[in-house]
Coordinates of C-alpha atoms and ligand atoms in Angstrom, one line a residue:
M27 CA -1.9 -12.1 -16.3
E28 CA -0.1 -9.9 -18.9
M29 CA -2.1 -7.3 -20.7
H30 CA -1.7 -5.8 -24.2
A31 CA -3.3 -2.1 -25.1
L32 CA -3.3 -1.4 -28.6
P33 CA -3.8 1.9 -30.3
H34 CA -7.0 3.1 -30.1
G35 CA -9.5 5.8 -32.1
P36 CA -11.0 8.4 -30.8
L37 CA -13.6 6.7 -27.9
A38 CA -17.4 7.5 -27.0
G39 CA -19.9 6.2 -24.9
E40 CA -20.7 6.3 -21.5
A41 CA -19.9 4.0 -18.9
R42 CA -19.8 4.1 -14.5
P43 CA -16.5 3.8 -13.1
P44 CA -16.5 0.9 -10.3
G45 CA -17.5 2.2 -6.5
D46 CA -15.0 4.9 -4.6
K47 CA -12.0 3.1 -3.0
S48 CA -11.9 5.3 -0.1
I49 CA -15.3 5.9 0.8
S50 CA -15.5 2.1 0.4
H51 CA -13.4 0.8 3.1
R52 CA -14.6 3.5 5.1
S53 CA -18.4 2.6 4.8
L54 CA -17.7 -1.1 5.9
M55 CA -15.2 -0.1 9.4
L56 CA -17.8 3.1 10.6
A57 CA -20.7 1.0 9.9
A58 CA -19.2 -2.0 11.9
L59 CA -18.1 0.7 14.6
A60 CA -22.0 1.7 15.2
V61 CA -24.8 0.4 17.1
G62 CA -27.1 -2.0 14.6
E63 CA -27.5 -2.4 11.2
S64 CA -26.2 -0.7 7.9
R65 CA -26.5 -0.8 4.5
I66 CA -24.6 0.1 1.6
E67 CA -25.0 0.6 -1.8
G68 CA -22.4 0.9 -4.7
L69 CA -19.3 -0.8 -3.0
L70 CA -16.0 -1.7 -4.6
E71 CA -16.1 -5.4 -4.9
G72 CA -12.2 -5.4 -5.6
E73 CA -9.9 -6.7 -3.6
D74 CA -8.6 -4.6 -1.3
V75 CA -12.2 -3.5 0.0
L76 CA -13.0 -7.3 0.1
A77 CA -9.6 -7.8 2.6
T78 CA -11.2 -5.4 4.3
A79 CA -14.4 -6.8 4.2
H80 CA -12.7 -10.4 6.0
A81 CA -10.4 -8.5 8.5
L82 CA -13.8 -7.1 10.0
E83 CA -15.9 -10.6 9.7
A84 CA -12.5 -12.0 11.1
L85 CA -12.9 -9.4 14.1
G86 CA -16.3 -10.7 14.9
V87 CA -18.9 -8.5 12.3
E88 CA -21.4 -9.7 10.1
L89 CA -21.2 -8.9 6.6
V90 CA -24.2 -10.0 4.3
R91 CA -23.9 -9.5 0.9
R92 CA -27.3 -8.2 -0.6
G93 CA -26.3 -8.2 -4.4
A94 CA -23.9 -6.3 -6.9
G95 CA -21.9 -3.9 -4.4
A96 CA -25.4 -4.0 -1.9
W97 CA -24.5 -5.4 1.9
T98 CA -25.6 -5.2 5.1
V99 CA -23.7 -4.4 8.2
H100 CA -24.5 -6.0 11.7
G101 CA -22.8 -3.4 13.4
V102 CA -21.1 -3.7 17.3
G103 CA -19.9 -0.2 18.1
V104 CA -17.0 1.6 19.0
A105 CA -15.0 -0.5 20.9
G106 CA -17.2 -3.9 20.5
L107 CA -15.3 -5.7 18.3
A108 CA -13.6 -9.4 19.4
E109 CA -9.9 -10.5 19.2
P110 CA -9.2 -12.5 16.2
E111 CA -8.0 -16.2 16.2
T112 CA -5.8 -15.4 12.8
V113 CA -3.7 -13.0 11.5
L114 CA -5.2 -10.4 9.8
D115 CA -4.2 -10.2 6.0
L116 CA -4.9 -6.6 4.0
G117 CA -3.5 -7.8 0.9
N118 CA -2.4 -4.8 -1.3
A119 CA -4.4 -2.4 0.9
G120 CA -2.7 0.3 2.5
T121 CA -5.8 2.0 3.7
G122 CA -7.4 -0.8 4.6
A123 CA -4.2 -1.2 6.9
R124 CA -4.1 1.8 8.6
L125 CA -7.7 2.9 9.0
L126 CA -8.1 -0.4 10.8
M127 CA -4.7 -0.3 13.0
G128 CA -6.3 3.6 14.4
I129 CA -9.4 1.0 15.1
L130 CA -7.4 -1.8 16.8
A131 CA -5.5 0.7 18.8
G132 CA -8.7 1.2 20.8
H133 CA -9.5 -2.4 21.7
G134 CA -7.7 -4.2 25.1
F135 CA -6.7 -7.2 22.8
T136 CA -3.9 -8.3 20.2
S137 CA -4.2 -8.6 16.4
F138 CA -1.6 -9.4 14.0
L139 CA -1.7 -7.8 10.7
S140 CA -0.2 -8.6 7.2
G141 CA -0.3 -7.8 4.1
D142 CA 1.9 -8.5 0.2
A143 CA 4.8 -8.5 -0.6
S144 CA 3.9 -4.5 -1.5
L145 CA 2.4 -3.7 1.8
R146 CA 4.7 -5.1 3.7
R147 CA 7.3 -2.9 1.7
R148 CA 5.1 0.5 3.2
P149 CA 6.0 2.5 6.1
M150 CA 3.7 2.4 8.9
A151 CA 5.6 4.6 11.4
R152 CA 3.3 7.7 10.1
V153 CA 0.2 5.8 11.8
A154 CA 2.2 3.9 14.4
E155 CA 3.8 6.5 16.2
P156 CA 0.5 8.5 16.9
L157 CA -1.6 5.5 18.1
R158 CA 1.8 4.5 20.6
A159 CA 1.2 8.8 22.0
M160 CA -3.1 8.1 22.6
G161 CA -2.0 4.4 24.6
A162 CA -1.6 1.3 21.9
E163 CA 1.6 -1.3 22.1
I164 CA 2.5 -1.5 18.4
L165 CA 5.2 -4.3 17.0
T166 CA 6.6 -4.2 13.5
R167 CA 9.3 -5.4 11.4
S168 CA 12.5 -3.3 11.4
G169 CA 11.6 -0.1 9.3
C170 CA 8.3 0.0 11.0
R171 CA 6.8 -2.0 8.2
L172 CA 4.4 -4.8 8.3
P173 CA 4.0 -7.7 9.9
A174 CA 2.8 -5.8 13.2
A175 CA 1.1 -6.9 16.0
V176 CA -1.0 -4.2 17.4
T177 CA -2.1 -4.7 21.4
G178 CA -5.1 -1.8 22.1
S179 CA -6.3 -0.5 24.8
Y180 CA -9.2 0.8 26.1
R181 CA -8.5 3.6 27.5
L182 CA -6.8 5.6 25.3
V183 CA -5.6 9.1 25.7
P184 CA -7.0 12.1 23.3
I185 CA -3.7 13.7 21.7
T186 CA -2.8 16.1 19.1
W187 CA -0.7 15.5 16.7
R188 CA 1.0 17.6 14.2
S189 CA 1.6 14.9 10.7
P190 CA 4.6 15.9 8.7
V191 CA 2.5 14.5 6.1
A192 CA -0.8 14.8 3.9
S193 CA -2.2 12.0 4.4
A194 CA -5.9 11.1 5.2
Q195 CA -4.8 7.6 6.0
V196 CA -2.5 8.8 9.0
K197 CA -5.4 11.4 9.7
S198 CA -8.2 8.9 8.9
A199 CA -6.5 6.5 11.4
I200 CA -6.2 8.6 14.5
L201 CA -9.7 9.9 14.7
L202 CA -10.8 6.6 14.3
A203 CA -8.7 5.7 17.5
A204 CA -10.0 9.0 18.6
L205 CA -13.4 7.3 18.8
H206 CA -11.8 5.3 22.1
A207 CA -10.7 8.7 23.9
P208 CA -12.3 10.3 26.4
G209 CA -12.5 14.5 25.3
E210 CA -10.8 15.6 22.0
T211 CA -8.1 14.4 20.1
T212 CA -6.8 17.0 17.2
V213 CA -4.5 15.5 13.8
I214 CA -3.0 18.9 12.4
E215 CA -1.9 18.4 8.2
P216 CA -0.2 20.7 6.6
L217 CA -2.4 20.7 3.8
P218 CA -6.3 19.4 3.5
S219 CA -6.5 15.2 2.6
R220 CA -9.5 14.0 1.5
D221 CA -12.1 14.5 4.3
H222 CA -14.4 11.3 3.8
T223 CA -13.7 10.3 6.9
E224 CA -14.9 13.3 9.0
R225 CA -18.1 13.9 6.5
M226 CA -19.1 10.2 7.2
L227 CA -18.2 10.3 11.0
A228 CA -20.6 13.7 11.3
G229 CA -23.8 12.0 9.5
M230 CA -23.4 9.1 11.8
G231 CA -23.5 11.7 15.1
A232 CA -19.8 12.2 15.9
S233 CA -18.4 15.9 16.3
L234 CA -16.1 17.2 14.5
R235 CA -14.4 20.7 13.7
S236 CA -12.0 21.8 11.1
A237 CA -10.1 25.0 11.4
P238 CA -6.8 26.6 9.7
A239 CA -4.1 25.4 12.5
E240 CA -2.1 27.9 14.5
G241 CA 1.6 28.0 12.8
G242 CA -0.1 26.5 9.5
G243 CA -1.4 23.7 8.4
V244 CA -5.4 22.4 9.1
A245 CA -6.2 21.0 12.4
V246 CA -9.3 18.8 12.2
T247 CA -10.8 18.0 15.9
I248 CA -13.0 15.3 16.8
V249 CA -15.0 14.3 20.3
G250 CA -14.4 11.2 21.6
Q251 CA -16.7 8.3 22.9
P252 CA -19.5 9.3 20.3
E253 CA -22.3 6.9 19.8
L254 CA -22.6 6.3 16.2
S255 CA -25.8 5.7 14.3
P256 CA -26.3 2.8 11.6
Q257 CA -26.5 4.9 7.7
S258 CA -27.5 4.2 4.7
F259 CA -24.3 4.6 2.3
T260 CA -24.4 5.1 -1.0
V261 CA -20.3 5.0 -2.7
P262 CA -20.0 7.6 -5.6
A263 CA -18.2 5.7 -8.4
D264 CA -14.4 5.9 -8.5
P265 CA -12.8 9.9 -8.9
S266 CA -9.1 8.3 -9.7
S267 CA -10.6 5.3 -11.4
A268 CA -12.6 7.4 -13.5
A269 CA -9.7 9.3 -14.2
F270 CA -8.3 6.6 -16.6
P271 CA -11.2 6.5 -19.1
A272 CA -11.1 10.4 -18.5
V273 CA -7.2 10.8 -19.7
A274 CA -7.8 8.1 -22.9
A275 CA -10.6 10.5 -23.9
A276 CA -9.0 13.6 -23.1
A277 CA -5.9 12.9 -25.2
R278 CA -7.2 11.3 -28.1
P279 CA -9.0 14.0 -30.6
G280 CA -12.3 13.6 -31.4
S281 CA -13.1 11.1 -28.3
R282 CA -16.7 11.7 -26.5
I283 CA -17.3 10.1 -23.6
R284 CA -19.5 10.4 -20.4
L285 CA -18.4 8.8 -16.8
L286 CA -21.2 8.8 -14.7
G287 CA -22.1 9.6 -10.7
V288 CA -18.4 9.9 -10.2
G289 CA -17.6 11.3 -7.2
L290 CA -16.9 15.2 -6.9
N291 CA -15.5 15.4 -3.5
P292 CA -13.5 19.3 -4.0
S293 CA -10.3 17.3 -1.9
R294 CA -10.6 15.0 -5.1
T295 CA -10.7 16.7 -7.7
G296 CA -6.7 17.9 -8.3
A297 CA -6.9 15.8 -11.5
Y298 CA -9.6 17.3 -13.4
T299 CA -8.0 21.0 -12.5
T300 CA -5.3 20.3 -14.3
L301 CA -6.4 18.3 -17.0
S302 CA -8.6 21.3 -17.7
E303 CA -5.6 23.5 -17.6
M304 CA -4.1 21.2 -20.1
G305 CA -6.4 21.8 -22.6
A306 CA -9.8 19.4 -22.2
A307 CA -12.6 19.9 -22.3
I308 CA -14.5 18.9 -19.5
A309 CA -18.7 19.5 -18.4
I310 CA -19.9 18.4 -15.5
L311 CA -23.6 17.2 -16.2
D312 CA -26.2 16.9 -13.1
R313 CA -24.1 17.6 -10.5
R314 CA -26.0 16.6 -7.3
L315 CA -25.5 16.0 -3.7
E316 CA -25.4 12.0 -2.6
G317 CA -24.7 10.4 0.9
G318 CA -23.0 13.4 1.7
E319 CA -20.4 13.7 -1.5
E320 CA -21.3 15.5 -4.4
V321 CA -21.5 13.3 -7.3
G322 CA -21.7 14.2 -11.1
T323 CA -21.2 12.8 -14.6
L324 CA -18.4 14.0 -16.7
E325 CA -18.7 14.5 -20.1
I326 CA -14.7 14.8 -21.8
T327 CA -14.1 15.9 -25.5
G328 CA -10.7 14.8 -26.8
G329 CA -8.2 17.5 -28.4
E330 CA -4.6 18.6 -28.4
L331 CA -3.4 18.5 -24.7
R332 CA -1.2 21.3 -23.6
A333 CA 1.6 21.3 -21.2
V334 CA 1.1 22.1 -17.4
D335 CA 3.3 23.5 -14.5
V336 CA 1.3 22.0 -11.2
P337 CA 1.9 23.3 -7.8
A338 CA 3.3 21.1 -4.6
E339 CA -0.2 21.9 -2.9
R340 CA -2.4 20.3 -5.1
A341 CA -0.7 17.0 -4.4
P342 CA -3.6 16.2 -1.8
S343 CA -6.2 15.9 -4.1
M344 CA -5.0 14.0 -7.0
I345 CA -2.4 11.9 -5.2
D346 CA -3.2 9.0 -6.7
E347 CA -4.1 10.1 -10.4
Y348 CA -0.7 11.9 -11.0
P349 CA 0.4 8.1 -12.7
V350 CA -2.0 9.1 -15.3
L351 CA -1.4 12.4 -15.7
F352 CA 2.3 11.8 -16.5
V353 CA 0.9 10.0 -19.1
A354 CA -1.2 13.1 -20.4
A355 CA 1.7 15.0 -20.5
A356 CA 3.4 12.6 -22.3
L357 CA 1.0 13.3 -25.7
A358 CA 0.6 17.2 -24.5
R359 CA 2.6 19.7 -26.2
G360 CA 6.2 20.5 -24.5
R361 CA 7.5 20.5 -20.8
S362 CA 5.0 19.7 -17.8
R363 CA 6.9 19.8 -14.8
F364 CA 4.7 18.2 -12.1
R365 CA 6.0 19.2 -7.9
G366 CA 6.3 17.9 -4.5
L367 CA 5.8 14.2 -5.5
G368 CA 7.4 12.8 -2.6
E369 CA 4.6 10.8 -1.6
L370 CA 4.4 9.0 -4.8
R371 CA 7.6 7.2 -3.0
V372 CA 6.0 5.0 -0.6
K373 CA 2.6 3.9 -2.2
E374 CA 1.9 0.3 -3.7
S375 CA 5.5 0.9 -5.7
D376 CA 8.0 3.7 -6.1
R377 CA 5.5 5.8 -8.1
L378 CA 7.8 8.4 -9.3
A379 CA 10.9 6.1 -10.1
V380 CA 8.1 3.5 -11.8
M381 CA 7.0 5.6 -14.3
A382 CA 10.2 7.3 -14.7
E383 CA 11.7 4.5 -16.4
G384 CA 8.5 3.1 -17.8
L385 CA 7.9 6.2 -19.7
A386 CA 11.4 5.9 -20.9
A387 CA 10.7 2.8 -22.2
C388 CA 7.8 4.1 -24.3
G389 CA 10.3 6.9 -25.9
V390 CA 8.7 9.9 -23.3
R391 CA 11.7 11.7 -22.8
C392 CA 10.8 12.5 -19.2
G393 CA 13.3 13.1 -15.6
I394 CA 13.5 13.4 -11.7
E395 CA 14.4 16.4 -10.1
G396 CA 14.5 16.2 -6.4
D397 CA 10.3 15.5 -5.4
D398 CA 9.6 16.8 -9.1
L399 CA 8.9 14.9 -12.1
W400 CA 9.3 17.0 -15.9
V401 CA 8.3 15.1 -18.9
E402 CA 8.5 16.4 -22.1
G403 CA 5.2 15.4 -24.1
D404 CA 5.4 15.8 -28.2
G405 CA 2.1 13.8 -29.5
P406 CA 1.6 10.2 -29.7
P407 CA 4.6 8.1 -28.1
A408 CA 6.4 4.8 -29.4
G409 CA 5.0 2.6 -27.3
G410 CA 6.0 -0.9 -27.5
A411 CA 7.3 -1.7 -24.2
R412 CA 6.2 -4.6 -21.9
I413 CA 6.0 -3.1 -18.3
D414 CA 5.5 -4.4 -14.9
A415 CA 3.0 -3.6 -13.0
R416 CA 5.4 -4.1 -9.5
L417 CA 2.1 -5.1 -7.6
D418 CA 0.4 -1.3 -8.3
H419 CA -3.1 -1.1 -9.8
R420 CA -2.1 2.5 -11.2
I421 CA 0.5 2.0 -12.6
A422 CA -0.6 -1.1 -14.4
M423 CA -3.9 0.9 -15.5
S424 CA -1.8 4.2 -16.9
F425 CA 0.4 2.0 -18.8
L426 CA -2.6 0.5 -20.7
V427 CA -3.8 3.9 -21.1
L428 CA -0.2 5.1 -22.7
G429 CA -0.6 2.2 -24.7
G430 CA -4.2 2.6 -26.3
L431 CA -2.7 6.2 -26.9
A432 CA 1.1 5.3 -28.2
R433 CA 2.0 4.2 -31.8
E434 CA 2.8 0.8 -30.8
G435 CA 0.8 0.0 -28.0
V436 CA 2.6 -1.6 -24.5
R437 CA 2.2 -5.1 -22.3
V438 CA 2.2 -5.1 -19.2
A439 CA 2.9 -7.9 -17.3
G440 CA 1.5 -8.4 -13.5
A441 CA -1.9 -7.0 -14.8
E442 CA -3.4 -8.7 -12.4
T443 CA -3.8 -6.1 -9.8
I444 CA -5.9 -3.9 -11.5
A445 CA -8.5 -6.3 -9.8
T446 CA -7.3 -4.5 -6.4
S447 CA -9.6 -1.2 -7.4
F448 CA -10.9 -1.4 -10.5
P449 CA -12.7 -4.7 -11.8
G450 CA -13.5 -5.2 -15.0
F451 CA -10.9 -1.9 -16.2
A452 CA -10.3 -3.4 -19.4
E453 CA -14.4 -4.5 -20.1
L454 CA -14.8 -0.5 -19.2
M455 CA -12.6 0.7 -21.0
N456 CA -13.2 -1.7 -24.4
G457 CA -16.4 -0.8 -24.0
L458 CA -15.8 2.8 -25.0
G459 CA -13.7 2.0 -27.8
A460 CA -10.3 1.4 -26.5
R461 CA -8.2 -2.4 -27.5
I462 CA -7.0 -4.4 -24.4
T463 CA -6.5 -8.3 -24.8
T464 CA -5.3 -10.8 -22.2
V465 CA -1.8 -12.3 -24.0
P466 CA -2.6 -16.0 -23.6
A467 CA -0.7 -17.2 -21.3
G468 CA 2.1 -19.6 -23.6
E469 CA 2.4 -15.9 -25.1
A470 CA 3.4 -14.1 -22.2
V471 CA 6.6 -13.1 -21.5
Ligands
LIG24 C1 -6.3 7.0 0.9 C2 -5.6 8.3 1.3 C3 -4.2 8.4 0.3 C4 -4.3 7.7 -1.0 C5 -4.9 6.4 -1.3 C6 -6.8 6.4 0.0 C7 -7.5 6.6 1.8 O1 -3.2 7.4 0.8 O2 -3.2 7.0 -1.7 O3 -5.2 5.5 -2.3 O4 -8.2 6.3 1.5 O5 -7.3 7.5 2.8 P1 -2.3 9.2 2.3 O6 -3.2 8.9 2.8 O7 -1.6 7.9 2.4 O8 -1.8 10.0 1.1

């Protein structure tokens, strides 16, 4: 499906972005591992999360959809899943695949995991290696890519694992496997990544602690074999999804929008810090705690943005927001630099290369130097390009935001990928004043 974003004027109004993708995956999986019935409100019903729901069903978990975003999960307890009869297809979802590998590592049967062409290209060694060290057998295609066969064990051993990358997916896979191992398992990461798994597990009765690690980094330790109690989960709106309307409004002078109920976990808000440093006016209203997570309303007022230099240490807290922040930098006056972006190369696409190529096609001067990207901003760029989303929802949405801010609009081919994380993206944006249309099939190139 091809979409066309035409230039828009100032944005106005309010909207609630869809539920947080990370928390949605986790609430389904953790509810499945509790003993008894959990209820979830505000679940993201995007394709990624639905793939996780289907995988859990194939593993013997009963899930009932009670209404929009309202689900009931009948948990089977830690190690209570059943061997699936067929391949588990996680679609486009790295979080679904990697976290589920952690859970399956603790079950003494064999499961087969696969996904779409994007997920089958992504590296799995980062989770396969620690899970093997705990006692699971994992067979993969060359380069440790999916499809994979995971033969787990009911007798995993606890480990201390130093991950070379700050990745919540790696950390979570190990913590989920550690639920099945006796004693303490520790994951050390170079910088703190999002901590939703830790918060949710603690809320369900598991014992965890976090402390600076000897030799650098942060160590998270969990005590294995807890009994997890069922919960009522409330999923906040996704700060990563909110970043798309936020940038569209921040970079268009005269805009004022409110984004409601957005998750403000400090491990997720680096993009808003960066936008504020660029001169965007962002106010947080109605800040409160909901289901163990901070949430609030973001009020964004548009204006002239200025260039920014984003340190590498901030990467984990805004890892998914770089593509749309590059768009903000294209509108800002001066040369921005984003440092330490190696992890962007292994997301749903190589986001560093794909963004640089697409920005250049839209008339934006930019360049990659090592793991850094610089972007030379100069007010509204030309646009006028047709970008291939390459099975990457955030590439698609970033260029549709750029199209609204550019002089000539932008077309995005393969825009159906947006449904993985942000169903109703065009409708939400258009409700605020954007002009995104679906190109009739006959007219798509
Ligand atoms: C996620 C962690 C991040 C992020 C992804 C969701 C999660 O990936 O990019 O969209 O839910 O744990 P990494 O952990 O690989 O950085």
